[in-house]
Amino acid sequence: MVHNFNAGPSVLPKTVFEQASQAILNFNNTGLSILEIGHRTSLFQNVMDEAIALVKELMQLDSNREVLFLHGGASTQFFQVPMNLLSEGETGAYLDCGTWGTKAIKEAKVFGNVDVVASSKDKNYSYIPKGYTIPAQAKYFHYTSNNTIEGTQMHSIPDSPVPLVADMSSDILSAVLDFNRFDLIYAGAQKNIGAAGVNLVIVNKEILGKVNRKLPSMMDYQQHIANGSMLNTPPVFAVYVCLLTLRWLKEQGGVAAIEKINNKKSELIYNTLDSLPVFKPTVAKEDRSKMNVVFSMENPELEKDFLDLCKKEGMVGIKGHRTVGGFRVSLYNALPLSSVEALTELMKHFALQHA
Ligand SMILES: *Cc1c(COP(=O)(O)O)cnc(C)c1O
């Protein structure tokens, strides 16, 4: 038995793997593989249409919000966002609350001015900055909703006088939010939505078309919207895996139902960590992520022992990010509660041994 706590690419539902495998051999009883059908056939058009419709349904998006499946990962959005929203000399406001947000800031500077409204760099991004002001003259405000590497998460949507942009790569569809408060949301698929190779972008079309630079077609959200995410060959298989995962999520009862399970998973592991003095959660309590649980040990010399024990018991992917150290346990939608139960039992066992 393997318990997959990988941070991304990460666990997906077993049924998704089964269905995706079947589609490689024989897609919808066509005798063809999903890998060999034209993207402009009705076979694939149906996949794209259903995936987009499911995103709109699961996130309860209004009619201004367009759903796109694009190439390039979330890292491409770091520059595609400012390219589309920021003319030279204009300013984008950014919250600097983790490694990924820092990268978004770096890329935005290529296209305009960046106003970092607050940063938690002073404490290695172990908390979410609060009490900052978003300048009304900024073109947009960008933040990372869940800091995958450091293990912090925004637990409320900031009030913003300007369009709101969020990198939701590692917590999209994990909890109910008013997604219509955002003007642009992006997420690499490989954490909560599907396979690596595709990006989900949700954009309020009202904010587009205002920038004065010329955009390469592949970088222009408006052209992608006009072409239904098929400006060129989309990542066909990755989109299909998204569709299967979205169907699975709907079968679970949608975002509200998965949120309940996600809450149980994160409560169980944080309660366990708090009750066992050998372990040391590393981020501010009120900002703890429900997706990526980061902790270390009071005695760093024990870390290798715990890692070895986890390995022996089939716990995969709990080593912390190389820049943070310690441990990181990722609890994405498809991770079953039983995996968290198994891990917390192991933690208790380890703590007893090393009390
Ligand atoms: C993983 C991740 C990224 C990077 O995604 P790529 O698809 O590798 O570009 C960006 N932001 C966040 C919050 C992430 O978790």
Short mmCIF file of C-alpha atoms and ligand atoms in Angstrom, two decimals:
data_model
loop_
_atom_site.label_atom_id
_atom_site.label_comp_id
_atom_site.label_asym_id
_atom_site.label_seq_id
_atom_site.Cartn_x
_atom_site.Cartn_y
_atom_site.Cartn_z
CA MET A 1 0.00 0.00 0.00
CA VAL A 2 1.42 3.35 -1.07
CA HIS A 3 0.28 6.68 0.40
CA ASN A 4 1.12 9.47 -2.00
CA PHE A 5 1.81 12.82 -0.32
CA ASN A 6 3.66 14.27 -3.31
CA ALA A 7 3.51 18.04 -3.76
CA GLY A 8 3.02 17.96 -7.53
CA PRO A 9 2.61 16.21 -9.80
CA SER A 10 0.59 14.43 -7.19
CA VAL A 11 -2.06 11.89 -6.36
CA LEU A 12 -5.14 11.60 -8.58
CA PRO A 13 -8.17 9.36 -8.10
CA LYS A 14 -7.53 5.74 -9.00
CA THR A 15 -10.61 5.72 -11.26
CA VAL A 16 -9.05 8.58 -13.22
CA PHE A 17 -5.91 6.51 -13.84
CA GLU A 18 -8.03 3.56 -14.95
CA GLN A 19 -10.18 5.61 -17.30
CA ALA A 20 -7.19 7.51 -18.68
CA SER A 21 -5.37 4.22 -19.36
CA GLN A 22 -8.40 2.83 -21.13
CA ALA A 23 -8.68 5.98 -23.27
CA ILE A 24 -5.10 5.53 -24.45
CA LEU A 25 -6.01 2.09 -25.75
CA ASN A 26 -9.53 2.69 -26.99
CA PHE A 27 -11.15 6.08 -26.55
CA ASN A 28 -14.95 5.91 -26.09
CA ASN A 29 -15.10 2.65 -28.09
CA THR A 30 -13.86 4.36 -31.23
CA GLY A 31 -11.04 1.86 -31.73
CA LEU A 32 -8.71 4.87 -31.59
CA SER A 33 -6.44 6.11 -28.85
CA ILE A 34 -7.09 9.54 -27.32
CA LEU A 35 -3.50 10.20 -28.42
CA GLU A 36 -4.28 9.78 -32.13
CA ILE A 37 -7.52 11.70 -32.65
CA GLY A 38 -7.54 15.17 -34.19
CA HIS A 39 -8.16 17.96 -31.74
CA ARG A 40 -10.71 19.48 -34.11
CA THR A 41 -12.84 16.35 -34.25
CA SER A 42 -16.13 16.29 -32.41
CA LEU A 43 -14.58 13.55 -30.26
CA PHE A 44 -12.14 15.98 -28.71
CA GLN A 45 -14.37 19.03 -28.97
CA ASN A 46 -16.76 17.19 -26.64
CA VAL A 47 -13.93 16.66 -24.15
CA MET A 48 -13.01 20.34 -24.16
CA ASP A 49 -16.64 21.48 -23.97
CA GLU A 50 -17.46 19.21 -21.05
CA ALA A 51 -14.28 20.15 -19.16
CA ILE A 52 -15.06 23.87 -19.54
CA ALA A 53 -18.70 23.34 -18.55
CA LEU A 54 -17.68 21.38 -15.46
CA VAL A 55 -15.26 24.09 -14.33
CA LYS A 56 -18.05 26.68 -14.71
CA GLU A 57 -20.48 24.48 -12.81
CA LEU A 58 -18.15 23.41 -9.99
CA MET A 59 -16.91 26.97 -9.44
CA GLN A 60 -20.33 28.56 -10.09
CA LEU A 61 -18.84 31.08 -12.49
CA ASP A 62 -20.90 33.92 -13.91
CA SER A 63 -21.21 34.60 -17.63
CA ASN A 64 -18.34 37.13 -17.68
CA ARG A 65 -15.85 34.45 -16.70
CA GLU A 66 -14.15 32.56 -19.52
CA VAL A 67 -12.46 29.22 -18.92
CA LEU A 68 -9.29 28.41 -20.82
CA PHE A 69 -6.96 25.42 -20.92
CA LEU A 70 -3.52 26.69 -21.90
CA HIS A 71 0.02 25.40 -22.22
CA GLY A 72 3.08 26.37 -20.26
CA GLY A 73 2.25 25.73 -16.64
CA ALA A 74 1.58 28.32 -13.98
CA SER A 75 5.05 29.74 -14.61
CA THR A 76 3.91 30.97 -18.04
CA GLN A 77 1.06 32.80 -16.34
CA PHE A 78 3.63 34.68 -14.26
CA PHE A 79 4.42 36.66 -17.44
CA GLN A 80 1.25 36.18 -19.49
CA VAL A 81 -0.76 38.01 -16.82
CA PRO A 82 1.30 41.24 -16.85
CA MET A 83 1.68 41.01 -20.64
CA ASN A 84 -2.12 41.17 -20.98
CA LEU A 85 -2.95 43.52 -18.13
CA LEU A 86 -0.06 45.92 -17.70
CA SER A 87 1.09 48.54 -20.21
CA GLU A 88 4.61 49.88 -19.88
CA GLY A 89 4.73 52.45 -17.07
CA GLU A 90 1.66 51.01 -15.35
CA THR A 91 1.81 49.25 -12.02
CA GLY A 92 0.74 45.83 -10.82
CA ALA A 93 0.38 45.37 -7.05
CA TYR A 94 1.73 42.11 -5.64
CA LEU A 95 1.70 40.32 -2.32
CA ASP A 96 5.06 38.68 -1.70
CA CYS A 97 4.09 35.70 0.43
CA GLY A 98 6.14 32.80 -0.91
CA THR A 99 8.56 31.39 -3.44
CA TRP A 100 6.03 31.24 -6.26
CA GLY A 101 4.78 34.77 -5.67
CA THR A 102 8.37 36.00 -5.77
CA LYS A 103 8.75 34.43 -9.19
CA ALA A 104 5.55 36.09 -10.39
CA ILE A 105 6.92 39.45 -9.22
CA LYS A 106 10.19 38.94 -11.08
CA GLU A 107 8.38 38.20 -14.35
CA ALA A 108 5.94 41.11 -13.99
CA LYS A 109 8.86 43.53 -13.81
CA VAL A 110 9.67 42.66 -17.42
CA PHE A 111 6.40 44.30 -18.52
CA GLY A 112 5.67 47.12 -16.09
CA ASN A 113 6.15 48.44 -12.58
CA VAL A 114 5.61 46.27 -9.57
CA ASP A 115 4.43 47.54 -6.21
CA VAL A 116 5.05 44.92 -3.54
CA VAL A 117 2.36 45.88 -1.02
CA ALA A 118 3.62 43.53 1.70
CA SER A 119 6.09 40.72 2.16
CA SER A 120 6.68 37.93 4.66
CA LYS A 121 10.21 37.36 3.44
CA ASP A 122 11.53 38.62 6.82
CA LYS A 123 10.41 35.33 8.39
CA ASN A 124 11.04 32.97 5.49
CA TYR A 125 7.45 33.29 4.32
CA SER A 126 6.16 31.49 7.40
CA TYR A 127 3.08 33.73 7.62
CA ILE A 128 0.70 35.69 5.40
CA PRO A 129 1.15 39.47 5.60
CA LYS A 130 -1.90 41.36 6.84
CA GLY A 131 -3.04 44.95 7.19
CA TYR A 132 -1.63 46.20 3.89
CA THR A 133 -3.26 48.65 1.51
CA ILE A 134 -3.78 47.88 -2.15
CA PRO A 135 -3.20 51.08 -4.15
CA ALA A 136 -6.25 52.14 -6.16
CA GLN A 137 -4.13 53.21 -9.12
CA ALA A 138 -2.67 49.72 -9.62
CA LYS A 139 -3.95 47.80 -12.64
CA TYR A 140 -4.49 44.67 -10.59
CA PHE A 141 -3.56 42.95 -7.33
CA HIS A 142 -1.86 39.56 -7.54
CA TYR A 143 -1.40 36.99 -4.80
CA THR A 144 -0.73 33.28 -4.34
CA SER A 145 -3.70 31.70 -2.56
CA ASN A 146 -1.71 28.74 -1.25
CA ASN A 147 2.04 28.70 -0.78
CA THR A 148 2.86 25.17 -1.84
CA ILE A 149 6.47 25.28 -0.68
CA GLU A 150 6.16 27.12 2.64
CA GLY A 151 2.78 25.71 3.69
CA THR A 152 0.73 28.88 4.23
CA GLN A 153 -2.66 29.73 2.77
CA MET A 154 -4.90 32.78 2.49
CA HIS A 155 -8.08 31.93 4.35
CA SER A 156 -10.10 34.88 3.08
CA ILE A 157 -10.25 36.87 -0.12
CA PRO A 158 -8.74 40.35 0.31
CA ASP A 159 -10.92 43.36 -0.42
CA SER A 160 -9.39 44.94 -3.45
CA PRO A 161 -10.20 48.24 -5.16
CA VAL A 162 -8.60 46.86 -8.35
CA PRO A 163 -9.02 43.61 -10.35
CA LEU A 164 -8.01 40.57 -8.33
CA VAL A 165 -5.59 38.01 -9.78
CA ALA A 166 -4.68 34.79 -8.00
CA ASP A 167 -2.30 31.92 -8.56
CA MET A 168 -4.41 29.05 -7.21
CA SER A 169 -2.20 26.26 -8.51
CA SER A 170 -2.16 24.30 -5.29
CA ASP A 171 -5.59 24.91 -3.78
CA ILE A 172 -8.00 25.40 -6.66
CA LEU A 173 -11.27 23.50 -6.25
CA SER A 174 -10.28 22.45 -2.72
CA ALA A 175 -12.72 24.71 -0.88
CA VAL A 176 -15.78 26.81 -1.65
CA LEU A 177 -14.91 30.40 -2.54
CA ASP A 178 -16.73 33.14 -4.35
CA PHE A 179 -14.66 32.64 -7.47
CA ASN A 180 -16.51 35.48 -9.20
CA ARG A 181 -14.68 37.96 -6.99
CA PHE A 182 -11.55 37.19 -9.00
CA ASP A 183 -10.85 38.73 -12.38
CA LEU A 184 -8.18 36.22 -13.23
CA ILE A 185 -7.38 32.86 -11.68
CA TYR A 186 -4.72 30.49 -12.93
CA ALA A 187 -3.60 27.07 -11.82
CA GLY A 188 -1.20 24.49 -13.17
CA ALA A 189 -3.21 21.29 -13.40
CA GLN A 190 -0.76 18.92 -11.75
CA LYS A 191 -1.79 19.54 -8.13
CA ASN A 192 -5.56 19.43 -7.85
CA ILE A 193 -6.97 19.14 -11.35
CA GLY A 194 -5.09 16.60 -13.41
CA ALA A 195 -1.88 15.78 -15.22
CA ALA A 196 1.03 18.15 -15.80
CA GLY A 197 1.08 19.92 -19.15
CA VAL A 198 -1.95 22.15 -18.93
CA ASN A 199 -3.01 25.25 -17.09
CA LEU A 200 -6.49 26.27 -16.11
CA VAL A 201 -7.10 29.99 -16.59
CA ILE A 202 -10.35 31.72 -15.64
CA VAL A 203 -10.60 35.29 -16.75
CA ASN A 204 -13.17 38.05 -16.59
CA LYS A 205 -13.26 39.13 -20.23
CA GLU A 206 -14.14 42.71 -19.18
CA ILE A 207 -10.56 43.35 -18.05
CA LEU A 208 -8.95 42.31 -21.34
CA GLY A 209 -8.00 44.31 -24.42
CA LYS A 210 -6.85 47.39 -22.52
CA VAL A 211 -3.13 47.02 -22.79
CA ASN A 212 -1.32 48.98 -25.51
CA ARG A 213 1.42 46.52 -26.39
CA LYS A 214 1.22 44.07 -29.28
CA LEU A 215 0.77 40.53 -28.06
CA PRO A 216 1.96 37.34 -29.76
CA SER A 217 -1.20 35.36 -30.57
CA MET A 218 -0.31 32.53 -28.22
CA MET A 219 0.08 35.02 -25.35
CA ASP A 220 -3.22 36.81 -25.99
CA TYR A 221 -6.08 35.66 -23.76
CA GLN A 222 -8.62 37.25 -26.11
CA GLN A 223 -7.42 35.11 -29.01
CA HIS A 224 -7.58 31.99 -26.88
CA ILE A 225 -11.13 32.88 -25.85
CA ALA A 226 -12.13 33.51 -29.48
CA ASN A 227 -10.69 30.12 -30.43
CA GLY A 228 -12.06 28.10 -27.53
CA SER A 229 -8.61 27.15 -26.16
CA MET A 230 -7.76 25.74 -29.60
CA LEU A 231 -5.62 28.46 -31.09
CA ASN A 232 -3.16 25.65 -31.70
CA THR A 233 -3.13 21.96 -30.74
CA PRO A 234 -4.12 21.84 -27.09
CA PRO A 235 -2.47 19.37 -24.71
CA VAL A 236 -5.13 16.83 -25.60
CA PHE A 237 -4.34 14.10 -23.10
CA ALA A 238 -3.72 16.50 -20.20
CA VAL A 239 -7.09 18.17 -20.86
CA TYR A 240 -8.72 14.74 -20.94
CA VAL A 241 -7.24 13.85 -17.53
CA CYS A 242 -8.62 17.16 -16.22
CA LEU A 243 -12.04 16.21 -17.52
CA LEU A 244 -11.90 12.86 -15.74
CA THR A 245 -10.81 14.49 -12.48
CA LEU A 246 -13.53 17.14 -12.74
CA ARG A 247 -16.13 14.41 -13.32
CA TRP A 248 -14.78 12.60 -10.26
CA LEU A 249 -15.03 15.77 -8.20
CA LYS A 250 -18.64 16.26 -9.25
CA GLU A 251 -19.43 12.66 -8.28
CA GLN A 252 -17.96 13.31 -4.81
CA GLY A 253 -20.55 16.06 -4.38
CA GLY A 254 -18.50 18.94 -5.78
CA VAL A 255 -16.31 21.48 -4.05
CA ALA A 256 -18.39 21.75 -0.86
CA ALA A 257 -18.19 18.00 -0.28
CA ILE A 258 -14.46 17.77 -0.96
CA GLU A 259 -13.88 20.78 1.31
CA LYS A 260 -15.39 18.84 4.23
CA ILE A 261 -13.01 15.93 3.65
CA ASN A 262 -10.08 18.30 3.15
CA ASN A 263 -10.92 19.95 6.48
CA LYS A 264 -10.96 16.58 8.22
CA LYS A 265 -7.60 15.65 6.71
CA SER A 266 -5.88 18.88 7.68
CA GLU A 267 -7.44 18.95 11.18
CA LEU A 268 -6.28 15.42 11.82
CA ILE A 269 -2.71 16.08 10.85
CA TYR A 270 -2.37 19.48 12.56
CA ASN A 271 -3.99 18.16 15.76
CA THR A 272 -1.55 15.28 15.70
CA LEU A 273 1.43 17.57 15.14
CA ASP A 274 0.29 19.90 17.94
CA SER A 275 -0.13 17.01 20.36
CA LEU A 276 3.30 15.47 19.75
CA PRO A 277 6.22 17.57 21.01
CA VAL A 278 8.78 15.80 18.78
CA PHE A 279 7.21 17.53 15.77
CA LYS A 280 7.35 21.24 15.15
CA PRO A 281 4.88 22.88 12.74
CA THR A 282 6.74 25.75 11.10
CA VAL A 283 4.16 28.34 10.03
CA ALA A 284 1.86 30.79 11.83
CA LYS A 285 -1.15 28.88 13.14
CA GLU A 286 -3.80 31.13 11.59
CA ASP A 287 -2.16 30.84 8.16
CA ARG A 288 -1.69 27.08 8.05
CA SER A 289 -2.32 25.56 4.66
CA LYS A 290 -4.95 22.87 4.32
CA MET A 291 -3.15 21.53 1.25
CA ASN A 292 0.55 21.47 2.16
CA VAL A 293 1.45 20.79 5.77
CA VAL A 294 5.01 21.83 6.55
CA PHE A 295 6.82 20.86 9.73
CA SER A 296 10.20 19.96 11.12
CA MET A 297 11.41 18.25 14.27
CA GLU A 298 12.54 19.59 17.61
CA ASN A 299 15.58 17.39 17.25
CA PRO A 300 16.74 17.62 13.62
CA GLU A 301 18.83 14.49 14.10
CA LEU A 302 15.63 12.47 14.19
CA GLU A 303 14.45 13.67 10.81
CA LYS A 304 16.27 11.00 8.89
CA ASP A 305 14.85 8.28 11.15
CA PHE A 306 11.33 9.48 10.57
CA LEU A 307 11.90 9.72 6.85
CA ASP A 308 13.25 6.16 6.78
CA LEU A 309 10.26 4.89 8.76
CA CYS A 310 7.87 6.64 6.36
CA LYS A 311 9.65 5.11 3.41
CA LYS A 312 9.41 1.64 4.93
CA GLU A 313 5.66 2.10 5.50
CA GLY A 314 4.93 3.27 1.96
CA MET A 315 4.58 6.99 2.69
CA VAL A 316 5.76 8.79 -0.44
CA GLY A 317 6.69 12.43 -0.96
CA ILE A 318 6.90 13.75 2.59
CA LYS A 319 10.40 15.20 2.40
CA GLY A 320 10.29 19.00 2.61
CA HIS A 321 11.14 21.25 -0.31
CA ARG A 322 14.89 21.61 -0.72
CA THR A 323 14.74 25.32 0.18
CA VAL A 324 12.74 24.78 3.40
CA GLY A 325 13.91 21.41 4.72
CA GLY A 326 11.98 19.27 7.20
CA PHE A 327 8.79 17.72 5.94
CA ARG A 328 5.91 18.60 3.68
CA VAL A 329 2.77 16.54 3.53
CA SER A 330 0.44 17.41 0.65
CA LEU A 331 -3.25 16.74 1.12
CA TYR A 332 -4.72 17.43 -2.31
CA ASN A 333 -8.33 16.55 -3.16
CA ALA A 334 -7.58 13.03 -4.35
CA LEU A 335 -5.63 12.03 -1.23
CA PRO A 336 -7.94 9.81 0.84
CA LEU A 337 -8.52 10.47 4.54
CA SER A 338 -7.24 6.94 5.17
CA SER A 339 -3.76 7.99 4.00
CA VAL A 340 -3.71 10.80 6.58
CA GLU A 341 -4.93 8.36 9.23
CA ALA A 342 -2.10 5.99 8.38
CA LEU A 343 0.49 8.78 8.52
CA THR A 344 -0.76 10.18 11.83
CA GLU A 345 -0.69 6.70 13.37
CA LEU A 346 2.90 6.41 12.26
CA MET A 347 3.70 9.81 13.79
CA LYS A 348 2.22 8.76 17.12
CA HIS A 349 4.16 5.52 17.02
CA PHE A 350 7.38 7.41 16.24
CA ALA A 351 6.73 9.96 18.98
CA LEU A 352 6.22 7.20 21.56
CA GLN A 353 9.49 5.60 20.56
CA HIS A 354 11.35 8.89 20.85
CA ALA A 355 9.58 10.39 23.84
C1 LIG B 1 3.56 24.35 -8.68
C2 LIG B 1 3.26 25.78 -8.62
C3 LIG B 1 3.64 26.67 -9.63
C4 LIG B 1 4.48 26.25 -10.82
O1 LIG B 1 3.75 25.50 -11.70
P1 LIG B 1 4.38 25.02 -13.10
O2 LIG B 1 3.22 24.35 -13.72
O3 LIG B 1 5.52 24.12 -12.77
O4 LIG B 1 4.82 26.23 -13.83
C5 LIG B 1 3.27 27.99 -9.51
N1 LIG B 1 2.56 28.43 -8.46
C6 LIG B 1 2.19 27.60 -7.45
C7 LIG B 1 1.40 28.14 -6.32
C8 LIG B 1 2.53 26.25 -7.51
O5 LIG B 1 2.15 25.44 -6.52
#
